[in-house]
């Protein structure tokens, strides 16, 4: 085996990844009309499993078909269980080694109104959508918990409770969510959403071997965005995201996948561009700061490495 640290095993929770290469979540919108993996989805993941990465993330899979970002998005509701089980078995048969972690998502205000219900906790200018009641937000947490249970029964190694990229988790956590309601206004109330989410998911799947973690946007780069200094400020302030990581660590998170930006609004920050490598270096700063809070109990994973894949940042 190579001496390179990347190719050495790492313990995540009670599981072991055979190496430290991670395939980030990548939606490709090729599910069938019920939200089940299509032959094309299966072929994509087979190819990933044929590789030797230690961890593979399943792309953003919606906990409800009612509100979703993509027409042909994968879905994880009770009617999808059988198909997802078969899909997982096929991937394990291709290569049993990688840890397979599923990214559970709710699109909230990024749900596409052309085919689903756009909902919001405080609409960003230009987005809109139905304002959710506290009971509806509670029901969304229940949907995440049910989906985590389905993932567990289908044979996933764990779930990524998505708190990044402007999707529902971000919408609640960002300072722009300054309405006075159960999960709005003061940081202590906004972060409570993530804490309640973790508590309910752990309760739904009490097996300590099941991994629970999140992909987190450290700085969204829009006024009032996640990791910004206030509801009207785009200035970076990592105090809330770092406090969130501390709280998730205390609630038993096994991993955090550090990210940044909002692909709908600040795409260069989320998916670094070879012509603007500066943002990728910013990811390194976020990863270092996150690791200071999380290590050694919680594994820190990074993103935005792809532009370095040829050992250089220019094309
Ligand atoms: C086609 C495509 C689909 C993506 N889908 C997701 C997704 O489902 N969930 C997610 O968190 N990020 C998604 N991303 C973002 C990546 O996971 C990653 O955060 C970003 O591309 C930067 O990291 P990289 O250098 O590893 O690509 C997607 C990116 C691309 C290019």
XYZ file of C-alpha atoms and ligand atoms in Angstrom:
346
model
C 0.000 0.000 0.000
C 1.163 3.526 -0.757
C 2.635 5.629 2.078
C 0.330 8.477 1.070
C -2.021 9.304 3.971
C -4.899 9.488 1.473
C -4.666 5.749 0.946
C -4.734 4.815 4.616
C -7.924 3.727 6.425
C -9.839 6.082 8.675
C -12.407 5.387 11.377
C -15.705 7.242 10.990
C -17.992 6.635 13.955
C -17.929 2.866 14.398
C -17.116 2.161 10.750
C -13.863 2.123 8.829
C -13.353 3.702 5.419
C -10.619 1.842 3.543
C -9.043 5.129 2.428
C -9.684 8.888 2.634
C -10.901 9.506 -0.887
C -14.484 10.760 -0.845
C -16.869 10.998 -3.799
C -18.927 14.134 -3.188
C -22.687 14.162 -3.801
C -23.524 14.824 -7.480
C -27.141 15.106 -8.622
C -27.671 14.068 -12.212
C -31.492 14.156 -12.386
C -32.039 10.776 -13.968
C -34.481 9.093 -11.554
C -37.606 7.421 -12.935
C -41.022 9.153 -12.547
C -41.478 7.676 -9.021
C -38.095 9.007 -7.873
C -36.470 5.548 -8.020
C -32.988 4.947 -9.461
C -33.267 4.377 -13.222
C -30.914 2.107 -15.219
C -28.904 5.245 -15.957
C -28.627 6.126 -12.246
C -27.499 2.555 -11.530
C -24.842 2.694 -14.230
C -23.478 5.990 -12.867
C -23.112 4.617 -9.361
C -21.757 1.284 -10.582
C -18.940 3.226 -12.188
C -18.263 5.054 -8.922
C -18.305 1.775 -6.988
C -15.903 0.258 -9.518
C -13.400 2.879 -8.311
C -11.611 2.567 -5.010
C -12.874 5.581 -3.041
C -13.335 4.914 0.684
C -16.597 6.869 0.896
C -19.286 7.468 -1.716
C -22.054 9.984 -1.118
C -25.393 9.379 -2.753
C -26.564 12.626 -4.364
C -29.246 14.856 -2.788
C -32.248 12.557 -2.394
C -35.463 14.355 -1.508
C -37.367 13.431 1.646
C -40.567 14.556 -0.107
C -41.664 14.630 -3.716
C -44.134 17.439 -2.915
C -41.345 20.054 -2.721
C -38.266 19.293 -4.763
C -35.657 21.062 -6.852
C -35.440 18.725 -9.835
C -38.061 17.031 -11.965
C -36.251 13.679 -12.059
C -34.808 13.805 -8.559
C -34.213 10.657 -6.493
C -36.730 10.364 -3.687
C -36.670 8.531 -0.358
C -40.235 7.965 0.790
C -41.840 4.636 1.826
C -42.829 3.807 -1.767
C -39.144 4.029 -2.820
C -37.831 1.570 -0.235
C -37.883 -1.592 -2.354
C -36.174 0.030 -5.336
C -33.534 1.673 -3.130
C -32.863 -1.647 -1.405
C -32.301 -3.340 -4.756
C -30.097 -0.460 -5.889
C -27.946 -0.721 -2.737
C -27.570 -4.485 -3.120
C -26.434 -4.015 -6.718
C -23.821 -1.464 -5.645
C -22.534 -3.695 -2.824
C -22.279 -6.550 -5.330
C -20.133 -4.316 -7.541
C -17.811 -3.437 -4.649
C -18.646 -4.075 -0.993
C -15.836 -1.877 0.379
C -16.902 1.796 0.107
C -18.999 3.377 2.827
C -22.213 4.540 1.191
C -23.709 7.668 2.788
C -26.949 9.190 1.535
C -27.536 12.918 1.394
C -31.076 13.656 2.589
C -32.475 16.963 1.404
C -35.508 19.217 1.330
C -35.312 22.039 -1.213
C -37.614 24.533 0.567
C -37.543 27.792 -1.394
C -35.388 26.146 -4.073
C -38.244 23.751 -4.897
C -39.205 24.238 -8.508
C -42.755 25.676 -8.691
C -43.213 24.313 -12.227
C -43.742 20.831 -10.815
C -43.693 21.139 -7.010
C -44.644 23.322 -4.055
C -42.126 26.065 -3.289
C -42.047 26.697 0.469
C -40.085 29.093 2.604
C -39.265 30.226 6.127
C -38.408 33.728 4.886
C -38.286 34.107 1.121
C -35.145 35.567 -0.377
C -35.858 38.384 -2.856
C -36.950 36.828 -6.135
C -37.721 33.381 -4.736
C -40.937 33.501 -2.716
C -43.085 30.466 -1.978
C -45.637 29.545 0.699
C -44.571 30.597 4.182
C -44.331 27.424 6.291
C -46.101 27.131 9.639
C -44.201 25.784 12.667
C -46.229 22.558 12.370
C -45.170 22.156 8.742
C -41.507 22.598 9.674
C -41.989 19.976 12.372
C -43.435 17.654 9.730
C -40.346 18.244 7.558
C -38.135 17.117 10.458
C -40.313 13.992 10.718
C -39.862 13.393 6.985
C -36.067 13.495 7.440
C -36.334 11.021 10.330
C -38.513 8.649 8.289
C -36.147 8.881 5.310
C -33.157 8.130 7.565
C -34.982 5.022 8.757
C -35.597 3.972 5.157
C -31.915 4.561 4.300
C -30.940 2.379 7.259
C -33.265 -0.446 6.210
C -32.017 -0.238 2.632
C -28.442 -0.849 3.802
C -26.915 2.650 3.646
C -23.993 3.192 6.027
C -25.311 6.559 7.100
C -26.977 9.818 6.198
C -25.835 13.348 5.468
C -28.508 15.711 6.814
C -27.953 18.468 4.283
C -27.226 21.877 5.828
C -25.637 23.530 2.831
C -25.935 25.165 -0.575
C -29.060 27.224 0.103
C -31.391 24.244 0.608
C -33.808 23.975 3.526
C -31.192 23.541 6.277
C -29.373 26.658 5.084
C -32.646 28.575 4.799
C -33.371 28.027 8.496
C -29.791 28.503 9.730
C -28.910 31.691 7.844
C -29.179 35.058 9.705
C -31.645 36.230 7.025
C -34.201 33.965 8.790
C -34.828 36.757 11.307
C -38.604 36.407 11.706
C -39.632 35.697 15.262
C -40.736 32.034 15.257
C -39.661 28.705 16.757
C -36.540 28.411 14.588
C -36.069 32.065 13.603
C -34.344 35.204 14.897
C -31.688 34.595 17.544
C -28.920 32.132 16.620
C -29.890 29.891 19.549
C -33.313 29.388 17.931
C -32.026 28.916 14.372
C -29.405 26.328 15.374
C -32.059 24.460 17.385
C -33.537 23.283 14.062
C -30.359 21.293 13.324
C -30.174 20.016 16.881
C -33.810 18.812 16.810
C -33.180 17.237 13.408
C -30.221 15.249 14.768
C -32.136 14.203 17.876
C -35.112 12.936 15.879
C -32.992 11.129 13.292
C -30.961 9.396 16.024
C -34.205 8.422 17.748
C -35.589 7.006 14.489
C -32.391 4.985 13.922
C -30.967 4.115 17.341
C -28.190 1.870 15.924
C -24.871 3.556 16.927
C -23.219 1.963 13.865
C -25.326 4.127 11.562
C -23.393 7.247 10.579
C -24.992 10.662 10.886
C -23.371 13.874 9.719
C -23.921 16.915 7.524
C -22.533 18.820 4.605
C -22.368 22.399 5.869
C -21.958 25.709 4.060
C -19.460 27.743 6.081
C -20.022 30.958 4.119
C -22.846 31.454 1.639
C -21.589 34.782 0.292
C -24.984 36.525 -0.015
C -26.460 39.203 2.286
C -27.866 37.411 5.339
C -26.419 34.101 4.126
C -25.158 31.199 6.198
C -21.863 32.203 7.853
C -22.536 35.933 7.319
C -22.329 38.628 9.977
C -26.047 39.518 10.097
C -29.396 39.488 8.261
C -28.272 42.239 5.843
C -24.557 41.515 5.732
C -22.587 39.378 3.303
C -19.414 39.759 5.388
C -17.972 36.403 6.427
C -18.325 35.546 10.099
C -17.629 31.918 10.939
C -18.818 32.123 14.533
C -22.280 30.648 13.830
C -21.103 27.782 11.562
C -18.339 26.863 14.008
C -20.771 26.947 16.923
C -23.096 24.738 14.854
C -20.294 22.200 14.352
C -19.566 22.214 18.079
C -23.262 21.557 18.793
C -23.441 18.762 16.206
C -20.325 17.188 17.695
C -21.988 17.226 21.119
C -25.023 15.549 19.539
C -23.015 12.675 18.126
C -22.250 13.748 14.542
C -19.752 11.317 13.003
C -18.576 13.468 10.102
C -18.894 16.963 8.676
C -18.383 17.651 4.989
C -17.248 21.246 4.719
C -18.587 23.275 1.828
C -19.359 26.853 0.893
C -21.648 28.913 -1.268
C -25.053 28.378 -2.794
C -24.982 26.930 -6.330
C -28.118 28.914 -7.269
C -26.636 32.274 -6.241
C -22.883 32.011 -5.602
C -21.878 29.085 -7.785
C -18.166 29.920 -8.057
C -17.930 29.615 -4.288
C -19.653 26.208 -4.197
C -18.058 24.667 -7.307
C -14.692 26.288 -7.775
C -13.736 27.265 -11.259
C -10.271 26.756 -12.691
C -10.276 30.412 -13.695
C -11.022 31.507 -10.094
C -9.029 29.131 -7.886
C -9.041 31.644 -5.002
C -12.369 30.272 -3.763
C -10.937 26.776 -3.551
C -8.197 28.082 -1.267
C -10.913 29.644 0.884
C -12.354 26.120 1.289
C -9.009 25.088 2.808
C -9.391 27.831 5.430
C -12.933 26.621 6.232
C -11.725 23.017 6.503
C -8.906 23.984 8.855
C -11.211 26.017 11.114
C -13.822 23.224 11.125
C -11.214 20.622 11.983
C -10.075 22.671 14.999
C -13.593 22.269 16.421
C -14.267 18.700 15.273
C -11.063 16.663 15.627
C -10.490 14.038 16.797
C -14.016 12.649 17.433
C -15.664 13.912 14.262
C -14.135 13.355 10.818
C -13.784 16.505 8.707
C -14.188 16.015 4.956
C -13.486 18.712 2.405
C -14.799 19.637 -1.013
C -13.655 21.801 -3.918
C -10.563 19.692 -4.553
C -11.517 18.762 -8.112
C -9.797 21.748 -9.672
C -6.498 20.497 -8.260
C -6.859 17.077 -9.861
C -4.139 17.670 -12.466
C -1.807 19.114 -9.854
C -2.390 22.607 -11.215
C -5.215 25.099 -11.223
C -4.956 26.422 -14.757
C -6.436 24.641 -17.738
C -23.246 17.934 -11.451
C -23.106 18.291 -10.003
C -24.068 17.872 -9.112
C -23.954 18.179 -7.759
N -24.887 17.714 -6.873
C -24.716 17.936 -5.548
C -25.596 17.352 -4.594
O -26.496 16.577 -4.920
N -25.406 17.676 -3.302
C -24.376 18.479 -2.875
O -24.240 18.729 -1.689
N -23.518 19.009 -3.756
C -23.659 18.742 -5.071
N -22.738 19.237 -5.942
C -21.571 19.958 -5.413
C -20.393 19.005 -5.178
O -20.749 17.955 -4.315
C -19.195 19.747 -4.569
O -19.554 20.324 -3.343
C -18.662 20.828 -5.506
O -18.687 20.386 -6.848
C -17.227 21.222 -5.179
O -16.418 20.121 -4.894
P -15.615 19.241 -5.942
O -14.354 19.927 -6.222
O -15.418 17.959 -5.210
O -16.462 19.101 -7.152
C -22.848 18.932 -7.300
C -21.870 19.347 -8.226
C -21.992 19.033 -9.552
C -20.920 19.495 -10.507
